[in-house]
Short mmCIF file of C-alpha atoms in Angstrom, two decimals:
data_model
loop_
_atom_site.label_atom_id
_atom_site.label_comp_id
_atom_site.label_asym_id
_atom_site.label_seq_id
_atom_site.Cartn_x
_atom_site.Cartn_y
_atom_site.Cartn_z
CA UNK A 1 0.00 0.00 0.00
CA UNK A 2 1.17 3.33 -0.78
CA UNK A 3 0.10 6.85 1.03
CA UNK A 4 0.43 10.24 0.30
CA UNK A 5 -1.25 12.38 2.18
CA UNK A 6 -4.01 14.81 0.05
CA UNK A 7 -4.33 18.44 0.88
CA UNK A 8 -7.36 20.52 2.44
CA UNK A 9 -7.79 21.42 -0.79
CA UNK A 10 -7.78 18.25 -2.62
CA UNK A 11 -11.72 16.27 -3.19
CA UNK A 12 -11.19 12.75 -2.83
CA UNK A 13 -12.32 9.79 -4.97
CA UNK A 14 -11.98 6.00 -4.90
CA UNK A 15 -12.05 3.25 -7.78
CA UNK A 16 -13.04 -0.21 -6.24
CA UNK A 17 -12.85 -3.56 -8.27
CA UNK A 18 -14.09 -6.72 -6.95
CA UNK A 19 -13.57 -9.90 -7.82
CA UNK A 20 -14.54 -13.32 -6.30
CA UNK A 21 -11.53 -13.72 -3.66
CA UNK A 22 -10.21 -10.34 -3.40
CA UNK A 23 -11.41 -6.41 -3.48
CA UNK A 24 -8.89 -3.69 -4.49
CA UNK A 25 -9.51 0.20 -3.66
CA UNK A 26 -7.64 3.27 -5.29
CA UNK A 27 -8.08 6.33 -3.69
CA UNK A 28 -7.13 9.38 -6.07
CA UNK A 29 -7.59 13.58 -5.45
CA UNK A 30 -9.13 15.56 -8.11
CA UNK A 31 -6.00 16.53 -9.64
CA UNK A 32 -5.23 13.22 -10.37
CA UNK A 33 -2.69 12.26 -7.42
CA UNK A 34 -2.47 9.15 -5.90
CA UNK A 35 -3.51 8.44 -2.49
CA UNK A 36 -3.46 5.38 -1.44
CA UNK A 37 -3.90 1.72 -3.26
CA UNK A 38 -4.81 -1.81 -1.67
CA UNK A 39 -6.29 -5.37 -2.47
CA UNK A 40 -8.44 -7.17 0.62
CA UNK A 41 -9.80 -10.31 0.65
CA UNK A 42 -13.67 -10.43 0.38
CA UNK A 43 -14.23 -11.59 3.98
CA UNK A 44 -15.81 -9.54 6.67
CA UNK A 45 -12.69 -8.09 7.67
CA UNK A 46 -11.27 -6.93 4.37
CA UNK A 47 -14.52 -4.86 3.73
CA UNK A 48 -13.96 -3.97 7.33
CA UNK A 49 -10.46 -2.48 6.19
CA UNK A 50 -11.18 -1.24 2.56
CA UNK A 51 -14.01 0.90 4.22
CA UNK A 52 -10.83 2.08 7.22
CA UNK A 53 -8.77 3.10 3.90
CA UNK A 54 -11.38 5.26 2.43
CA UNK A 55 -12.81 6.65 5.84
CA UNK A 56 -8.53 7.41 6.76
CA UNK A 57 -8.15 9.73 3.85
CA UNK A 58 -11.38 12.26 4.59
CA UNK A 59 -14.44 12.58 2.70
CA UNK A 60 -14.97 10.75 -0.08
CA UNK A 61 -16.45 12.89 -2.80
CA UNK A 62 -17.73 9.54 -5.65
CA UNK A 63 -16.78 5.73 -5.40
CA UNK A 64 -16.53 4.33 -9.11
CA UNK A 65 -16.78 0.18 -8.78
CA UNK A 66 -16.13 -2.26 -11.51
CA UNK A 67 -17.51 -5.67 -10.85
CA UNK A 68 -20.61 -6.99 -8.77
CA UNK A 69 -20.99 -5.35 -5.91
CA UNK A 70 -21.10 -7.43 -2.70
CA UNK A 71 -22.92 -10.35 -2.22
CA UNK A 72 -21.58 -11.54 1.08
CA UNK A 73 -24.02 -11.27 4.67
CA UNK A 74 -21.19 -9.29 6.65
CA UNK A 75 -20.03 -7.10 3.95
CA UNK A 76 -20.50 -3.20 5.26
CA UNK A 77 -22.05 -2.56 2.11
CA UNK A 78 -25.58 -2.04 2.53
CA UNK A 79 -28.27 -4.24 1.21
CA UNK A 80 -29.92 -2.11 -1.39
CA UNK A 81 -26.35 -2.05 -3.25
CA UNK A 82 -25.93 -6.02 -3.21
CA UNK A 83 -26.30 -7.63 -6.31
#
C-alpha cells in the first residue's frame, strides 16, 4: 500500500474492483494524485479495512466500482447495493 497524504484542498475519490476472492480500492484527489492503493480479501474483515482506507483519507467525494458489488451477509455494504 502506498500513502500520500491529500491536501485541504484536494476532493477525494476512490475506484473499487471486486472480484470473487479479493477487493482492491484506489483512492485518487481531483487533480489526479495518488492516495493510497490496496487489495483485501472479500471476507468480513477486508470490507472492514477497505471501508478504514477510504474513511482514513477524509471525505470521499464519488466511489466508481467495476464488478458486482457485494454479495456476502457481513459485507458493510448495505443491502440495497448487493447484487
Amino acid at each position: 500500500m502506498t500513502i500520500a497524504p491529500a491536501t485541504e484542498l484536494d476532493a477525494v475519490f476512490a475506484a473499487v474492483n471486486s472480484h470473487a476472492d479479493t477487493i482492491h480500492v484506489a483512492v485518487i484527489t481531483d487533480r489526479g494524485g495518488h492516495v493510497a492503493d490496496a487489495g483485501f480479501p472479500t471476507t468480513s474483515a477486508g470490507y472492514a479495512a477497505a471501508v478504514a482506507l477510504l474513511n482514513s483519507h477524509g471525505t470521499v467525494t464519488a466511489v466508481v466500482s467495476k464488478g458486482p458489488p457485494p454479495t456476502a451477509r457481513d459485507s458493510p455494504v448495505p443491502p440495497a447495493m448487493r447484487a
